[in-house]
PDB file of C-alpha atoms in Angstrom:
ATOM      1  CA  MET F 144      17.060  10.496  -5.073  1.00  0.00           C
ATOM      2  CA  PHE F 145      13.937   9.374  -3.669  1.00  0.00           C
ATOM      3  CA  LYS F 146      12.460  12.610  -2.368  1.00  0.00           C
ATOM      4  CA  THR F 147       8.879  11.054  -1.749  1.00  0.00           C
ATOM      5  CA  VAL F 148       8.252   7.454  -1.034  1.00  0.00           C
ATOM      6  CA  LEU F 149       4.721   5.987  -1.272  1.00  0.00           C
ATOM      7  CA  PHE F 150       3.964   3.012   0.778  1.00  0.00           C
ATOM      8  CA  PRO F 151       0.669   1.333  -0.047  1.00  0.00           C
ATOM      9  CA  ILE F 152      -0.645  -0.898   3.121  1.00  0.00           C
ATOM     10  CA  ASP F 153      -2.932  -3.520   4.015  1.00  0.00           C
ATOM     11  CA  GLN F 154      -3.189  -6.199   6.355  1.00  0.00           C
ATOM     12  CA  SER F 155      -0.834  -8.771   4.535  1.00  0.00           C
ATOM     13  CA  ARG F 156       2.413 -10.237   6.053  1.00  0.00           C
ATOM     14  CA  GLU F 157       4.285  -9.239   3.092  1.00  0.00           C
ATOM     15  CA  THR F 158       3.317  -5.368   3.845  1.00  0.00           C
ATOM     16  CA  ARG F 159       4.899  -5.968   7.430  1.00  0.00           C
ATOM     17  CA  GLU F 160       7.811  -7.388   5.776  1.00  0.00           C
ATOM     18  CA  ALA F 161       8.024  -4.444   3.370  1.00  0.00           C
ATOM     19  CA  ALA F 162       8.136  -2.184   6.097  1.00  0.00           C
ATOM     20  CA  ASP F 163      11.914  -2.457   7.301  1.00  0.00           C
ATOM     21  CA  VAL F 164      12.863  -1.693   3.552  1.00  0.00           C
ATOM     22  CA  VAL F 165      10.573   1.596   3.697  1.00  0.00           C
ATOM     23  CA  THR F 166      12.498   2.256   6.870  1.00  0.00           C
ATOM     24  CA  ASN F 167      15.656   1.652   5.604  1.00  0.00           C
ATOM     25  CA  VAL F 168      15.114   3.739   2.226  1.00  0.00           C
ATOM     26  CA  VAL F 169      13.399   6.591   3.985  1.00  0.00           C
ATOM     27  CA  LYS F 170      16.169   7.102   6.543  1.00  0.00           C
ATOM     28  CA  LYS F 171      18.933   6.645   3.596  1.00  0.00           C
ATOM     29  CA  TYR F 172      17.578   9.247   1.470  1.00  0.00           C
ATOM     30  CA  SER F 173      15.780  11.414   4.152  1.00  0.00           C
ATOM     31  CA  SER F 174      12.483  10.970   2.187  1.00  0.00           C
ATOM     32  CA  ARG F 175       9.197  12.185   2.673  1.00  0.00           C
ATOM     33  CA  LEU F 176       6.803   8.898   3.580  1.00  0.00           C
ATOM     34  CA  VAL F 177       3.071   8.810   2.566  1.00  0.00           C
ATOM     35  CA  LEU F 178       1.311   5.729   3.582  1.00  0.00           C
ATOM     36  CA  LEU F 179      -1.689   4.766   1.828  1.00  0.00           C
ATOM     37  CA  SER F 180      -4.584   2.407   2.395  1.00  0.00           C
ATOM     38  CA  VAL F 181      -7.230   1.612   0.031  1.00  0.00           C
ATOM     39  CA  VAL F 182     -10.642   1.016   1.012  1.00  0.00           C
ATOM     40  CA  GLU F 183     -11.878  -1.443  -1.496  1.00  0.00           C
ATOM     41  CA  GLU F 184     -15.353  -1.543  -2.947  1.00  0.00           C
ATOM     42  CA  PRO F 185     -16.971  -4.902  -1.877  1.00  0.00           C
ATOM     43  CA  PRO F 186     -18.252  -6.761  -4.955  1.00  0.00           C
ATOM     44  CA  PRO F 187     -22.015  -7.169  -4.934  1.00  0.00           C
ATOM     45  CA  ASP F 188     -22.293 -10.655  -3.663  1.00  0.00           C
ATOM     46  CA  ALA F 189     -19.816  -9.817  -0.582  1.00  0.00           C
ATOM     47  CA  PRO F 190     -20.802 -10.009   2.980  1.00  0.00           C
ATOM     48  CA  PRO F 191     -21.638  -6.990   4.988  1.00  0.00           C
ATOM     49  CA  PRO F 192     -18.538  -5.295   6.107  1.00  0.00           C
ATOM     50  CA  ASP F 193     -19.364  -6.217   9.881  1.00  0.00           C
ATOM     51  CA  ALA F 194     -19.777  -9.771   8.850  1.00  0.00           C
ATOM     52  CA  PRO F 195     -17.013 -12.401  10.317  1.00  0.00           C
ATOM     53  CA  ASN F 196     -16.009 -13.564   6.877  1.00  0.00           C
ATOM     54  CA  ALA F 197     -15.893 -10.191   5.328  1.00  0.00           C
ATOM     55  CA  ASP F 198     -12.664  -8.450   3.674  1.00  0.00           C
ATOM     56  CA  PRO F 199     -11.343  -6.213   6.220  1.00  0.00           C
ATOM     57  CA  MET F 200     -10.205  -3.883   3.634  1.00  0.00           C
ATOM     58  CA  VAL F 201     -13.840  -2.976   2.861  1.00  0.00           C
ATOM     59  CA  SER F 202     -14.312  -1.093   6.229  1.00  0.00           C
ATOM     60  CA  PRO F 203     -13.243   2.347   6.629  1.00  0.00           C
ATOM     61  CA  GLU F 204     -12.774   1.792  10.416  1.00  0.00           C
ATOM     62  CA  VAL F 205     -10.376  -1.275   9.838  1.00  0.00           C
ATOM     63  CA  VAL F 206      -8.359   0.963   7.420  1.00  0.00           C
ATOM     64  CA  ALA F 207      -8.177   4.196   9.416  1.00  0.00           C
ATOM     65  CA  LYS F 208      -6.887   1.827  12.460  1.00  0.00           C
ATOM     66  CA  LEU F 209      -4.189   0.107  10.280  1.00  0.00           C
ATOM     67  CA  LEU F 210      -2.933   3.462   9.135  1.00  0.00           C
ATOM     68  CA  GLU F 211      -2.793   4.866  12.582  1.00  0.00           C
ATOM     69  CA  ASN F 212      -0.813   1.744  13.564  1.00  0.00           C
ATOM     70  CA  ALA F 213       1.719   2.098  10.544  1.00  0.00           C
ATOM     71  CA  GLN F 214       2.090   5.532  11.441  1.00  0.00           C
ATOM     72  CA  SER F 215       3.031   4.781  14.927  1.00  0.00           C
ATOM     73  CA  LEU F 216       5.278   2.117  13.905  1.00  0.00           C
ATOM     74  CA  PHE F 217       7.219   4.668  11.829  1.00  0.00           C
ATOM     75  CA  SER F 218       7.068   7.348  14.406  1.00  0.00           C
ATOM     76  CA  GLY F 219       8.813   4.779  16.822  1.00  0.00           C
ATOM     77  CA  GLN F 220      11.733   4.695  13.902  1.00  0.00           C
ATOM     78  CA  GLY F 221      11.825   8.354  14.124  1.00  0.00           C
ATOM     79  CA  ILE F 222      10.199   9.033  10.380  1.00  0.00           C
ATOM     80  CA  GLN F 223       7.181  11.312  10.236  1.00  0.00           C
ATOM     81  CA  ALA F 224       4.878   9.541   7.840  1.00  0.00           C
ATOM     82  CA  GLU F 225       1.524  11.328   6.256  1.00  0.00           C
ATOM     83  CA  ILE F 226      -1.473   8.990   5.908  1.00  0.00           C
ATOM     84  CA  LEU F 227      -3.865   8.917   3.131  1.00  0.00           C
ATOM     85  CA  GLU F 228      -7.184   6.718   2.982  1.00  0.00           C
ATOM     86  CA  ARG F 229      -8.720   6.673  -0.212  1.00  0.00           C
ATOM     87  CA  ARG F 230     -11.791   4.231  -2.026  1.00  0.00           C
ATOM     88  CA  GLY F 231     -11.538   2.411  -5.083  1.00  0.00           C
ATOM     89  CA  LYS F 232      -9.542  -0.237  -6.880  1.00  0.00           C
ATOM     90  CA  PRO F 233      -6.275  -0.790  -5.102  1.00  0.00           C
ATOM     91  CA  ALA F 234      -3.761  -0.778  -8.326  1.00  0.00           C
ATOM     92  CA  PHE F 235      -5.504   2.078  -9.970  1.00  0.00           C
ATOM     93  CA  THR F 236      -5.472   4.106  -6.815  1.00  0.00           C
ATOM     94  CA  ILE F 237      -1.918   3.226  -5.694  1.00  0.00           C
ATOM     95  CA  CYS F 238      -0.843   4.737  -9.153  1.00  0.00           C
ATOM     96  CA  ASP F 239      -3.244   7.894  -9.062  1.00  0.00           C
ATOM     97  CA  VAL F 240      -1.947   8.656  -5.483  1.00  0.00           C
ATOM     98  CA  ALA F 241       1.683   8.362  -6.600  1.00  0.00           C
ATOM     99  CA  ASP F 242       1.192  10.705  -9.555  1.00  0.00           C
ATOM    100  CA  GLU F 243      -0.751  13.220  -7.381  1.00  0.00           C
ATOM    101  CA  ILE F 244       1.788  13.656  -4.682  1.00  0.00           C
ATOM    102  CA  GLY F 245       4.849  13.355  -6.917  1.00  0.00           C
ATOM    103  CA  ALA F 246       6.104   9.955  -5.550  1.00  0.00           C
ATOM    104  CA  ASP F 247       9.558   8.953  -6.668  1.00  0.00           C
ATOM    105  CA  LEU F 248       9.223   5.270  -5.599  1.00  0.00           C
ATOM    106  CA  ILE F 249       6.548   3.058  -4.532  1.00  0.00           C
ATOM    107  CA  ILE F 250       7.604   0.350  -2.232  1.00  0.00           C
ATOM    108  CA  MET F 251       5.022  -2.698  -1.825  1.00  0.00           C
ATOM    109  CA  GLY F 252       5.057  -6.262  -0.682  1.00  0.00           C
ATOM    110  CA  CYS F 253       4.491  -8.854  -3.024  1.00  0.00           C
ATOM    111  CA  ARG F 254       1.636 -10.952  -2.000  1.00  0.00           C
ATOM    112  CA  GLY F 255       2.702 -13.908  -4.502  1.00  0.00           C
ATOM    113  CA  LEU F 256      -0.463 -13.606  -6.655  1.00  0.00           C
ATOM    114  CA  GLY F 257       0.549 -13.443 -10.279  1.00  0.00           C
ATOM    115  CA  LEU F 258       3.082 -16.539 -10.008  1.00  0.00           C
ATOM    116  CA  THR F 259       1.113 -18.381 -12.362  1.00  0.00           C
ATOM    117  CA  GLU F 260      -0.136 -17.313 -15.737  1.00  0.00           C
ATOM    118  CA  GLU F 261      -3.471 -17.305 -14.824  1.00  0.00           C
ATOM    119  CA  GLY F 262      -3.190 -15.025 -12.053  1.00  0.00           C
ATOM    120  CA  ALA F 263      -0.864 -12.669 -13.232  1.00  0.00           C
ATOM    121  CA  ASP F 264      -3.269 -10.252 -14.818  1.00  0.00           C
ATOM    122  CA  ASP F 265      -5.174  -9.902 -11.369  1.00  0.00           C
ATOM    123  CA  SER F 266      -2.205  -9.163  -9.397  1.00  0.00           C
ATOM    124  CA  VAL F 267      -2.476  -5.658  -7.731  1.00  0.00           C
ATOM    125  CA  THR F 268       1.675  -5.818  -7.643  1.00  0.00           C
ATOM    126  CA  THR F 269       1.578  -6.555 -11.466  1.00  0.00           C
ATOM    127  CA  ARG F 270      -1.003  -3.637 -12.186  1.00  0.00           C
ATOM    128  CA  VAL F 271       0.892  -1.330 -10.219  1.00  0.00           C
ATOM    129  CA  ILE F 272       4.167  -2.219 -12.079  1.00  0.00           C
ATOM    130  CA  ASN F 273       2.393  -1.817 -15.401  1.00  0.00           C
ATOM    131  CA  LEU F 274       0.750   1.545 -14.406  1.00  0.00           C
ATOM    132  CA  SER F 275       2.895   3.324 -12.074  1.00  0.00           C
ATOM    133  CA  PRO F 276       4.361   6.610 -13.020  1.00  0.00           C
ATOM    134  CA  CYS F 277       7.427   5.915 -10.995  1.00  0.00           C
ATOM    135  CA  PRO F 278       9.920   3.221 -10.064  1.00  0.00           C
ATOM    136  CA  VAL F 279       8.402   0.265  -8.189  1.00  0.00           C
ATOM    137  CA  LEU F 280      10.321  -1.629  -5.659  1.00  0.00           C
ATOM    138  CA  ILE F 281       8.592  -4.844  -4.682  1.00  0.00           C
ATOM    139  CA  VAL F 282       9.625  -6.639  -1.598  1.00  0.00           C
ATOM    140  CA  PRO F 283       9.318 -10.547  -1.934  1.00  0.00           C
TER     141      PRO F 283
END
């Protein structure tokens, strides 16, 4: 049913919690697992990537290490995971990659953004749900 599962990851607690669901789904359906992390383009007024208060997801080195660690975590569970690192806006990149790899399911954690009307349009989760070429499983 779910031949290819895409799991977009970042450094959030919600991503770590979603990993258990990903493990269960991938094992149950013998799915191909693709881990994706997006190196975000920093806004013009953002501090440099090596500054103490910089967003870690703008650093290619941090993102590469995050993907390696996640791949090791799944390997320890007996799951072979492919890794992809891309640049861009997270929601659009996630949906583009899902289409590119023929994903049957995207599993992602919900950061809780968008729980208010004001933040709903800014949520990566909401954008992925609206743009995805396949079903999306959101882990609260």
